[in-house]
mmCIF file of C-alpha atoms in Angstrom:
data_model
loop_
_atom_site.group_PDB
_atom_site.id
_atom_site.type_symbol
_atom_site.label_atom_id
_atom_site.label_comp_id
_atom_site.label_asym_id
_atom_site.label_seq_id
_atom_site.Cartn_x
_atom_site.Cartn_y
_atom_site.Cartn_z
ATOM 1 C CA MET A 1 60.612 2.404 2.913
ATOM 2 C CA ALA A 2 58.713 5.291 1.996
ATOM 3 C CA PRO A 3 56.687 7.030 4.606
ATOM 4 C CA GLY A 4 53.233 5.949 5.279
ATOM 5 C CA ASN A 5 51.550 4.117 2.667
ATOM 6 C CA THR A 6 53.145 6.238 -0.239
ATOM 7 C CA ASP A 7 52.142 4.974 -3.685
ATOM 8 C CA ILE A 8 55.776 4.830 -5.352
ATOM 9 C CA ALA A 9 54.501 3.325 -8.415
ATOM 10 C CA ALA A 10 51.893 6.517 -8.930
ATOM 11 C CA ILE A 11 54.951 8.797 -8.353
ATOM 12 C CA GLU A 12 57.207 7.195 -10.986
ATOM 13 C CA ARG A 13 54.055 7.062 -13.482
ATOM 14 C CA LEU A 14 53.192 10.913 -12.769
ATOM 15 C CA VAL A 15 56.859 12.122 -13.272
ATOM 16 C CA GLY A 16 57.159 9.793 -16.204
ATOM 17 C CA THR A 17 54.156 11.227 -17.875
ATOM 18 C CA GLY A 18 55.599 14.880 -17.442
ATOM 19 C CA VAL A 19 58.452 13.564 -19.829
ATOM 20 C CA ARG A 20 56.212 11.924 -22.406
ATOM 21 C CA GLU A 21 54.055 15.123 -22.707
ATOM 22 C CA ARG A 22 56.981 17.420 -22.972
ATOM 23 C CA VAL A 23 56.443 19.078 -19.643
ATOM 24 C CA TYR A 24 60.217 18.923 -19.089
ATOM 25 C CA PRO A 25 62.737 16.860 -20.556
ATOM 26 C CA GLY A 26 63.823 15.214 -17.527
ATOM 27 C CA ALA A 27 63.452 15.094 -13.747
ATOM 28 C CA VAL A 28 64.818 13.648 -10.438
ATOM 29 C CA TRP A 29 62.606 13.392 -7.335
ATOM 30 C CA ALA A 30 62.785 12.207 -3.561
ATOM 31 C CA LEU A 31 60.993 12.152 -0.612
ATOM 32 C CA GLY A 32 61.929 11.262 3.287
ATOM 33 C CA ASP A 33 62.036 11.993 6.612
ATOM 34 C CA THR A 34 64.313 12.959 9.417
ATOM 35 C CA GLU A 35 66.063 9.880 8.903
ATOM 36 C CA GLY A 36 66.830 10.222 5.300
ATOM 37 C CA THR A 37 65.623 9.707 1.837
ATOM 38 C CA ARG A 38 62.865 7.011 1.643
ATOM 39 C CA ALA A 39 62.343 6.811 -2.124
ATOM 40 C CA ALA A 40 63.651 8.654 -5.234
ATOM 41 C CA GLY A 41 63.704 8.295 -8.851
ATOM 42 C CA ALA A 42 64.716 9.887 -12.318
ATOM 43 C CA THR A 43 63.479 9.774 -15.687
ATOM 44 C CA GLY A 44 63.766 11.302 -19.071
ATOM 45 C CA THR A 45 66.877 12.793 -20.723
ATOM 46 C CA LEU A 46 68.793 16.139 -19.898
ATOM 47 C CA ASP A 47 68.983 17.669 -23.465
ATOM 48 C CA PRO A 48 66.716 15.869 -26.134
ATOM 49 C CA LEU A 49 66.851 18.624 -28.522
ATOM 50 C CA GLY A 50 70.801 18.840 -28.401
ATOM 51 C CA PRO A 51 73.529 17.630 -30.440
ATOM 52 C CA THR A 52 74.468 13.823 -30.159
ATOM 53 C CA ALA A 53 77.654 14.233 -28.669
ATOM 54 C CA ALA A 54 78.572 11.993 -25.718
ATOM 55 C CA GLY A 55 76.731 12.926 -22.675
ATOM 56 C CA ASP A 56 74.104 15.003 -24.094
ATOM 57 C CA ARG A 57 71.188 12.574 -24.029
ATOM 58 C CA ARG A 58 72.007 11.042 -20.484
ATOM 59 C CA GLN A 59 69.141 10.464 -18.072
ATOM 60 C CA PRO A 60 69.029 12.842 -14.968
ATOM 61 C CA ALA A 61 70.903 11.147 -12.131
ATOM 62 C CA PRO A 62 71.364 11.934 -8.381
ATOM 63 C CA ASP A 63 74.240 13.985 -9.258
ATOM 64 C CA THR A 64 72.596 15.997 -11.920
ATOM 65 C CA ILE A 65 73.065 19.754 -11.257
ATOM 66 C CA PHE A 66 69.898 22.043 -11.699
ATOM 67 C CA ASP A 67 69.575 25.858 -11.768
ATOM 68 C CA VAL A 68 67.129 25.911 -8.896
ATOM 69 C CA ALA A 69 65.895 29.543 -9.562
ATOM 70 C CA SER A 70 63.879 30.834 -6.768
ATOM 71 C CA LEU A 71 64.683 27.926 -4.457
ATOM 72 C CA THR A 72 67.633 30.361 -4.040
ATOM 73 C CA LYS A 73 65.465 32.293 -1.798
ATOM 74 C CA ILE A 74 65.134 29.590 0.621
ATOM 75 C CA ILE A 75 68.395 27.645 0.553
ATOM 76 C CA ALA A 76 70.418 31.093 0.561
ATOM 77 C CA ALA A 77 68.434 34.053 1.329
ATOM 78 C CA TRP A 78 66.120 32.760 3.944
ATOM 79 C CA ALA A 79 68.625 30.488 5.816
ATOM 80 C CA CYS A 80 70.986 33.158 6.180
ATOM 81 C CA VAL A 81 68.405 35.765 7.253
ATOM 82 C CA GLY A 82 67.721 32.776 9.771
ATOM 83 C CA ALA A 83 71.085 32.663 10.999
ATOM 84 C CA LEU A 84 71.585 36.269 11.584
ATOM 85 C CA TRP A 85 68.264 36.286 13.319
ATOM 86 C CA GLU A 86 69.517 33.565 15.665
ATOM 87 C CA ASP A 87 72.639 35.410 16.127
ATOM 88 C CA GLY A 88 70.533 38.276 17.490
ATOM 89 C CA VAL A 89 71.768 41.075 14.657
ATOM 90 C CA LEU A 90 68.738 41.017 12.438
ATOM 91 C CA PRO A 91 65.433 41.875 14.132
ATOM 92 C CA LEU A 92 62.458 40.851 12.254
ATOM 93 C CA ASP A 93 60.157 43.733 13.281
ATOM 94 C CA ALA A 94 62.222 46.632 13.586
ATOM 95 C CA PRO A 95 62.210 49.059 10.458
ATOM 96 C CA LEU A 96 65.333 48.676 8.542
ATOM 97 C CA ALA A 97 66.527 51.920 8.781
ATOM 98 C CA THR A 98 67.033 51.740 12.606
ATOM 99 C CA TYR A 99 69.997 48.852 11.987
ATOM 100 C CA TRP A 100 70.811 49.539 8.239
ATOM 101 C CA PRO A 101 72.171 53.038 7.464
ATOM 102 C CA GLU A 102 72.100 52.440 3.704
ATOM 103 C CA VAL A 103 68.178 52.742 3.944
ATOM 104 C CA ASP A 104 67.948 55.710 6.323
ATOM 105 C CA ASP A 105 65.670 58.394 5.237
ATOM 106 C CA ARG A 106 64.629 55.937 2.215
ATOM 107 C CA PRO A 107 60.929 54.713 1.712
ATOM 108 C CA LEU A 108 62.349 51.032 2.171
ATOM 109 C CA GLY A 109 63.719 51.985 5.691
ATOM 110 C CA THR A 110 60.123 52.174 7.166
ATOM 111 C CA VAL A 111 59.490 48.408 6.481
ATOM 112 C CA THR A 112 60.658 45.502 8.467
ATOM 113 C CA ALA A 113 62.449 42.166 7.509
ATOM 114 C CA ARG A 114 59.159 40.097 8.192
ATOM 115 C CA GLU A 115 57.251 42.189 5.918
ATOM 116 C CA LEU A 116 59.775 41.191 3.308
ATOM 117 C CA LEU A 117 59.887 37.899 4.237
ATOM 118 C CA THR A 118 55.941 37.540 4.115
ATOM 119 C CA HIS A 119 55.968 39.758 0.482
ATOM 120 C CA THR A 120 53.703 42.486 2.457
ATOM 121 C CA ALA A 121 56.292 45.056 2.515
ATOM 122 C CA GLY A 122 54.937 46.900 -0.533
ATOM 123 C CA VAL A 123 57.980 47.010 -2.762
ATOM 124 C CA PRO A 124 57.461 46.949 -6.614
ATOM 125 C CA PRO A 125 56.188 43.668 -7.662
ATOM 126 C CA HIS A 126 58.590 43.142 -10.445
ATOM 127 C CA ALA A 127 62.328 43.522 -10.716
ATOM 128 C CA ASP A 128 63.044 44.766 -14.390
ATOM 129 C CA LEU A 129 66.359 45.808 -13.075
ATOM 130 C CA ALA A 130 68.339 46.700 -16.297
ATOM 131 C CA SER A 131 65.139 48.834 -17.525
ATOM 132 C CA HIS A 132 65.022 50.877 -14.202
ATOM 133 C CA TYR A 133 68.618 51.183 -13.067
ATOM 134 C CA GLY A 134 71.083 49.923 -15.979
ATOM 135 C CA THR A 135 73.465 47.213 -15.877
ATOM 136 C CA GLU A 136 75.952 48.430 -13.182
ATOM 137 C CA PRO A 137 75.721 46.418 -10.028
ATOM 138 C CA GLY A 138 76.313 49.317 -7.702
ATOM 139 C CA HIS A 139 73.705 51.210 -9.451
ATOM 140 C CA ILE A 140 71.327 48.555 -9.213
ATOM 141 C CA ARG A 141 71.780 48.129 -5.589
ATOM 142 C CA ALA A 142 71.283 52.134 -4.934
ATOM 143 C CA GLY A 143 68.317 52.165 -7.038
ATOM 144 C CA VAL A 144 66.652 49.131 -5.556
ATOM 145 C CA LEU A 145 67.366 50.286 -1.970
ATOM 146 C CA GLY A 146 66.165 53.973 -2.816
ATOM 147 C CA GLU A 147 62.880 52.947 -4.797
ATOM 148 C CA VAL A 148 59.503 54.163 -3.691
ATOM 149 C CA LEU A 149 57.003 51.897 -2.061
ATOM 150 C CA HIS A 150 54.551 50.394 -4.757
ATOM 151 C CA ARG A 151 51.776 50.487 -1.792
ATOM 152 C CA PRO A 152 51.818 50.799 2.035
ATOM 153 C CA ALA A 153 53.630 47.938 3.881
ATOM 154 C CA GLY A 154 51.020 45.468 5.333
ATOM 155 C CA GLU A 155 48.298 46.254 2.891
ATOM 156 C CA ALA A 156 48.546 43.287 0.598
ATOM 157 C CA VAL A 157 50.535 40.008 -0.190
ATOM 158 C CA GLU A 158 52.364 40.363 -3.606
ATOM 159 C CA TYR A 159 55.143 38.074 -4.477
ATOM 160 C CA THR A 160 58.079 39.969 -5.568
ATOM 161 C CA ASP A 161 61.929 39.128 -6.400
ATOM 162 C CA ARG A 162 62.839 42.237 -4.879
ATOM 163 C CA ALA A 163 62.395 41.080 -1.179
ATOM 164 C CA ALA A 164 64.666 38.435 -1.657
ATOM 165 C CA LEU A 165 67.279 40.647 -3.483
ATOM 166 C CA ILE A 166 66.882 43.329 -0.541
ATOM 167 C CA LEU A 167 67.357 40.685 1.996
ATOM 168 C CA GLY A 168 70.593 39.314 0.162
ATOM 169 C CA TYR A 169 71.681 42.845 0.319
ATOM 170 C CA LEU A 170 70.918 42.960 4.123
ATOM 171 C CA VAL A 171 72.510 39.713 4.659
ATOM 172 C CA GLU A 172 75.861 41.064 3.029
ATOM 173 C CA HIS A 173 75.605 44.227 5.206
ATOM 174 C CA LEU A 174 75.118 42.499 8.426
ATOM 175 C CA ALA A 175 77.724 39.800 7.856
ATOM 176 C CA GLY A 176 80.237 41.820 5.935
ATOM 177 C CA ARG A 177 80.674 39.422 3.274
ATOM 178 C CA PRO A 178 78.952 38.473 0.000
ATOM 179 C CA LEU A 179 75.966 36.448 0.041
ATOM 180 C CA ASP A 180 77.572 33.504 -1.602
ATOM 181 C CA ARG A 181 80.493 33.369 0.887
ATOM 182 C CA VAL A 182 77.671 33.648 3.887
ATOM 183 C CA ALA A 183 75.615 30.912 2.526
ATOM 184 C CA THR A 184 78.484 28.687 1.846
ATOM 185 C CA SER A 185 80.210 29.078 5.330
ATOM 186 C CA ARG A 186 76.908 29.398 7.396
ATOM 187 C CA ILE A 187 74.682 26.768 5.800
ATOM 188 C CA TRP A 188 75.921 24.799 3.021
ATOM 189 C CA ARG A 189 79.474 23.545 4.116
ATOM 190 C CA PRO A 190 77.970 22.624 7.550
ATOM 191 C CA LEU A 191 75.254 20.659 5.954
ATOM 192 C CA GLU A 192 77.884 18.886 3.788
ATOM 193 C CA MET A 193 75.867 20.385 0.655
ATOM 194 C CA ARG A 194 79.077 19.902 -1.441
ATOM 195 C CA ASP A 195 77.318 20.163 -4.871
ATOM 196 C CA THR A 196 75.766 23.567 -4.042
ATOM 197 C CA ARG A 197 76.927 26.800 -5.236
ATOM 198 C CA PHE A 198 76.248 30.158 -7.031
ATOM 199 C CA GLY A 199 77.012 29.923 -10.653
ATOM 200 C CA PRO A 200 78.612 30.704 -13.059
ATOM 201 C CA LEU A 201 79.601 26.953 -12.766
ATOM 202 C CA PRO A 202 83.055 25.737 -14.002
ATOM 203 C CA THR A 203 83.170 23.600 -17.062
ATOM 204 C CA ALA A 204 83.303 20.265 -15.331
ATOM 205 C CA LEU A 205 80.360 21.071 -13.323
ATOM 206 C CA ALA A 206 78.289 22.741 -15.975
ATOM 207 C CA ALA A 207 78.599 19.166 -17.945
ATOM 208 C CA ARG A 208 76.537 17.707 -15.202
ATOM 209 C CA CYS A 209 73.682 20.677 -15.477
ATOM 210 C CA ALA A 210 70.512 20.307 -16.877
ATOM 211 C CA PRO A 211 70.345 22.848 -19.616
ATOM 212 C CA THR A 212 67.446 25.395 -19.273
ATOM 213 C CA GLU A 213 66.579 27.942 -22.367
ATOM 214 C CA PRO A 214 68.838 29.333 -24.992
ATOM 215 C CA ASP A 215 70.931 32.495 -24.228
ATOM 216 C CA PRO A 216 69.043 35.637 -25.779
ATOM 217 C CA ALA A 217 72.504 36.917 -26.940
ATOM 218 C CA THR A 218 74.106 33.385 -28.402
ATOM 219 C CA GLY A 219 71.244 31.284 -28.959
ATOM 220 C CA VAL A 220 73.073 28.464 -27.145
ATOM 221 C CA ARG A 221 71.207 26.889 -24.077
ATOM 222 C CA LEU A 222 72.093 28.143 -20.783
ATOM 223 C CA ARG A 223 74.066 25.342 -18.912
ATOM 224 C CA GLY A 224 75.839 26.009 -15.523
ATOM 225 C CA THR A 225 74.882 29.745 -16.365
ATOM 226 C CA VAL A 226 71.887 30.998 -14.240
ATOM 227 C CA HIS A 227 68.724 31.531 -16.076
ATOM 228 C CA ASP A 228 67.364 34.241 -14.232
ATOM 229 C CA PRO A 229 68.191 37.402 -15.997
ATOM 230 C CA SER A 230 68.328 39.675 -12.758
ATOM 231 C CA ALA A 231 70.722 37.234 -11.275
ATOM 232 C CA ARG A 232 72.680 36.868 -14.268
ATOM 233 C CA LEU A 233 72.832 40.753 -14.636
ATOM 234 C CA LEU A 234 74.356 40.578 -10.982
ATOM 235 C CA GLY A 235 77.110 37.974 -11.755
ATOM 236 C CA GLY A 236 74.943 35.047 -10.774
ATOM 237 C CA VAL A 237 75.082 35.823 -6.748
ATOM 238 C CA CYS A 238 71.830 37.420 -5.320
ATOM 239 C CA GLY A 239 68.963 36.547 -3.286
ATOM 240 C CA ILE A 240 66.579 35.993 -5.872
ATOM 241 C CA ALA A 241 68.102 33.114 -7.919
ATOM 242 C CA GLY A 242 71.639 32.078 -9.157
ATOM 243 C CA ALA A 243 72.041 28.764 -6.803
ATOM 244 C CA PHE A 244 72.852 25.171 -8.469
ATOM 245 C CA THR A 245 72.341 22.142 -6.586
ATOM 246 C CA VAL A 246 71.526 18.424 -6.621
ATOM 247 C CA ARG A 247 68.532 16.266 -5.095
ATOM 248 C CA ASP A 248 70.702 14.876 -2.224
ATOM 249 C CA ASP A 249 72.010 18.405 -1.181
ATOM 250 C CA LEU A 250 68.462 19.705 -0.937
ATOM 251 C CA ALA A 251 67.412 16.080 1.097
ATOM 252 C CA ARG A 252 70.377 17.223 3.469
ATOM 253 C CA PHE A 253 68.790 20.835 3.846
ATOM 254 C CA LEU A 254 65.204 19.663 4.351
ATOM 255 C CA ARG A 255 66.085 17.115 6.903
ATOM 256 C CA ARG A 256 67.878 19.589 8.798
ATOM 257 C CA LEU A 257 64.569 21.554 8.724
ATOM 258 C CA LEU A 258 62.693 18.443 10.568
ATOM 259 C CA GLY A 259 65.666 18.415 13.131
ATOM 260 C CA ALA A 260 68.076 16.043 11.807
ATOM 261 C CA PRO A 261 71.442 16.123 13.662
ATOM 262 C CA SER A 262 74.475 17.491 11.967
ATOM 263 C CA ALA A 263 77.478 15.392 11.053
ATOM 264 C CA ALA A 264 79.297 13.970 14.198
ATOM 265 C CA GLY A 265 81.970 16.695 14.805
ATOM 266 C CA GLY A 266 80.637 19.002 12.088
ATOM 267 C CA ALA A 267 79.834 22.693 12.385
ATOM 268 C CA GLU A 268 76.209 23.531 12.982
ATOM 269 C CA PRO A 269 74.540 25.409 10.273
ATOM 270 C CA GLY A 270 73.399 28.884 11.251
ATOM 271 C CA PHE A 271 69.748 28.343 11.578
ATOM 272 C CA GLY A 272 67.910 26.083 13.958
ATOM 273 C CA PRO A 273 64.454 25.054 15.116
ATOM 274 C CA ALA A 274 63.356 28.392 16.414
ATOM 275 C CA TRP A 275 63.684 29.784 12.755
ATOM 276 C CA VAL A 276 62.180 26.901 11.102
ATOM 277 C CA ALA A 277 59.047 27.177 13.546
ATOM 278 C CA GLU A 278 58.904 30.696 13.108
ATOM 279 C CA SER A 279 58.974 30.375 9.324
ATOM 280 C CA LEU A 280 56.446 27.295 8.919
ATOM 281 C CA ALA A 281 53.534 29.253 10.322
ATOM 282 C CA VAL A 282 51.280 32.105 8.636
ATOM 283 C CA HIS A 283 52.145 35.683 9.221
ATOM 284 C CA THR A 284 49.609 37.287 7.263
ATOM 285 C CA GLY A 285 46.544 37.030 8.996
ATOM 286 C CA ASP A 286 43.414 37.630 6.819
ATOM 287 C CA LEU A 287 45.504 38.440 3.867
ATOM 288 C CA GLU A 288 45.655 36.038 1.025
ATOM 289 C CA PRO A 289 47.384 34.064 -0.181
ATOM 290 C CA ALA A 290 48.682 33.129 3.067
ATOM 291 C CA ARG A 291 52.257 33.258 4.102
ATOM 292 C CA GLY A 292 54.778 32.036 6.026
ATOM 293 C CA LEU A 293 58.503 33.363 6.147
ATOM 294 C CA PHE A 294 59.476 33.076 2.455
ATOM 295 C CA TRP A 295 57.640 29.656 2.632
ATOM 296 C CA HIS A 296 53.818 29.458 2.074
ATOM 297 C CA PRO A 297 51.231 26.572 2.591
ATOM 298 C CA ALA A 298 51.352 24.330 -0.364
ATOM 299 C CA PRO A 299 48.639 24.823 -3.045
ATOM 300 C CA GLY A 300 45.513 22.621 -2.466
ATOM 301 C CA THR A 301 46.303 22.226 1.260
ATOM 302 C CA HIS A 302 45.104 24.325 4.436
ATOM 303 C CA PRO A 303 47.550 25.953 6.783
ATOM 304 C CA THR A 304 46.255 23.831 9.385
ATOM 305 C CA GLU A 305 47.906 20.764 7.512
ATOM 306 C CA GLY A 306 51.444 22.220 8.010
ATOM 307 C CA ILE A 307 52.749 21.558 4.436
ATOM 308 C CA TYR A 308 54.811 24.290 3.073
ATOM 309 C CA THR A 309 56.521 24.680 0.097
ATOM 310 C CA HIS A 310 58.632 27.022 -2.437
ATOM 311 C CA TYR A 311 58.901 26.803 -6.145
ATOM 312 C CA GLY A 312 61.585 27.735 -8.712
ATOM 313 C CA PHE A 313 60.539 29.155 -12.352
ATOM 314 C CA THR A 314 63.094 26.639 -14.075
ATOM 315 C CA GLY A 315 60.807 23.941 -12.791
ATOM 316 C CA THR A 316 62.184 23.064 -9.247
ATOM 317 C CA ALA A 317 60.269 22.549 -6.195
ATOM 318 C CA MET A 318 60.466 21.378 -2.558
ATOM 319 C CA TRP A 319 58.080 20.678 0.302
ATOM 320 C CA VAL A 320 58.422 20.196 4.202
ATOM 321 C CA SER A 321 56.046 19.420 6.775
ATOM 322 C CA ALA A 322 57.202 19.407 10.557
ATOM 323 C CA LYS A 323 53.800 18.242 11.431
ATOM 324 C CA ARG A 324 54.076 15.113 9.103
ATOM 325 C CA HIS A 325 57.777 14.671 9.739
ATOM 326 C CA ARG A 326 58.280 14.622 5.725
ATOM 327 C CA TRP A 327 59.991 16.243 2.929
ATOM 328 C CA ALA A 328 59.930 15.951 -0.708
ATOM 329 C CA VAL A 329 61.926 17.382 -3.770
ATOM 330 C CA LEU A 330 60.979 17.378 -7.438
ATOM 331 C CA LEU A 331 63.642 19.144 -9.895
ATOM 332 C CA THR A 332 63.053 19.530 -13.558
ATOM 333 C CA ASN A 333 64.318 21.692 -16.221
ATOM 334 C CA LYS A 334 60.908 22.745 -17.355
ATOM 335 C CA VAL A 335 61.669 25.972 -18.966
ATOM 336 C CA TYR A 336 63.812 24.093 -21.606
ATOM 337 C CA TYR A 337 60.429 23.608 -23.515
ATOM 338 C CA SER A 338 58.227 26.461 -22.404
ATOM 339 C CA ARG A 339 57.685 29.192 -19.828
ATOM 340 C CA GLU A 340 53.995 28.089 -19.556
ATOM 341 C CA ARG A 341 53.082 27.449 -15.925
ATOM 342 C CA GLU A 342 50.627 24.633 -16.484
ATOM 343 C CA PRO A 343 50.709 21.646 -16.687
ATOM 344 C CA LEU A 344 53.631 21.767 -14.378
ATOM 345 C CA ASN A 345 51.525 23.105 -11.448
ATOM 346 C CA THR A 346 49.134 20.140 -11.857
ATOM 347 C CA ILE A 347 51.927 17.707 -11.733
ATOM 348 C CA ARG A 348 53.450 19.391 -8.696
ATOM 349 C CA ASP A 349 50.083 19.409 -6.696
ATOM 350 C CA THR A 350 49.653 15.608 -7.724
ATOM 351 C CA PHE A 351 53.185 14.739 -6.512
ATOM 352 C CA ARG A 352 52.575 17.006 -3.209
ATOM 353 C CA GLY A 353 49.468 14.733 -2.679
ATOM 354 C CA LEU A 354 50.905 11.549 -3.433
ATOM 355 C CA ALA A 355 54.070 12.264 -1.221
ATOM 356 C CA PHE A 356 52.079 13.627 1.951
ATOM 357 C CA ASP A 357 48.530 12.559 2.088
ATOM 358 C CA ALA A 358 49.281 8.625 2.511
#
């Protein structure tokens, strides 16, 4: 049964409208609570403009894999930072240079992990990695970590991919392993998120993937190769983007945020209720827009309502509210048609209202 008096028929009409109006080719959605998924659905087609070969016009399904773009910031970077914070090796409020020699004597060394997580660190607002640092991953890392600040830390909230990229590098430094291996061992495997991984995907899994935009180099739609150019430049693995997942894996992740127990006999994920409580709270004072730790209050809501969200550029979104004991997921491949933000944002806001306001 859906939470409260949620109008499931209205959600189905809303998500279907997005297909009919060519906001996105297809979508899957789900909402639930600590106990599990209470309602779910799917609509549209995966590749309506593609060839007519078998499978290209399938309807999205629970096992359809989506390039979740910036949801990577949550299910990989944020979760791994939380694991290391709970381990006691990543202090949120100490200058980075005090425990990360790589940024000693660099402008970045003066900022804190909390400032990166709230997008108040003052690092440049745009990635533009290739134009600034070339295409070699080592040069990119050195350039990003050595960059001057765009403005003084704590002065303004400016969303930037660089915050997640830097935190991904920090996780790798502290854990002594690449980000994908840390996320897999500390977060995804303990939560039994079996269909979650960084790309590029092997051929069999790519066939289950919702395609995004054509590759600028080949003209062939990206399917199983990350859409984000920065992540693609870095081999598909970074804190910005690069993760691929399915609806039910995100449901497991969000249930954990609400305090669902791990599977019997299974390993505990690296983050727990202390990290969730720390993150789903406003840390930006009077600065606007209000920010938690990578999460932020959902548009159209007041922070006191306790509904937090994160979006992905490809057309993905998830919400969670510890106060209301609910979560919701809406996954689309919106960039298949356009990069225009509207009307997807309107659909997201309406979906959130239907999922949480009943």
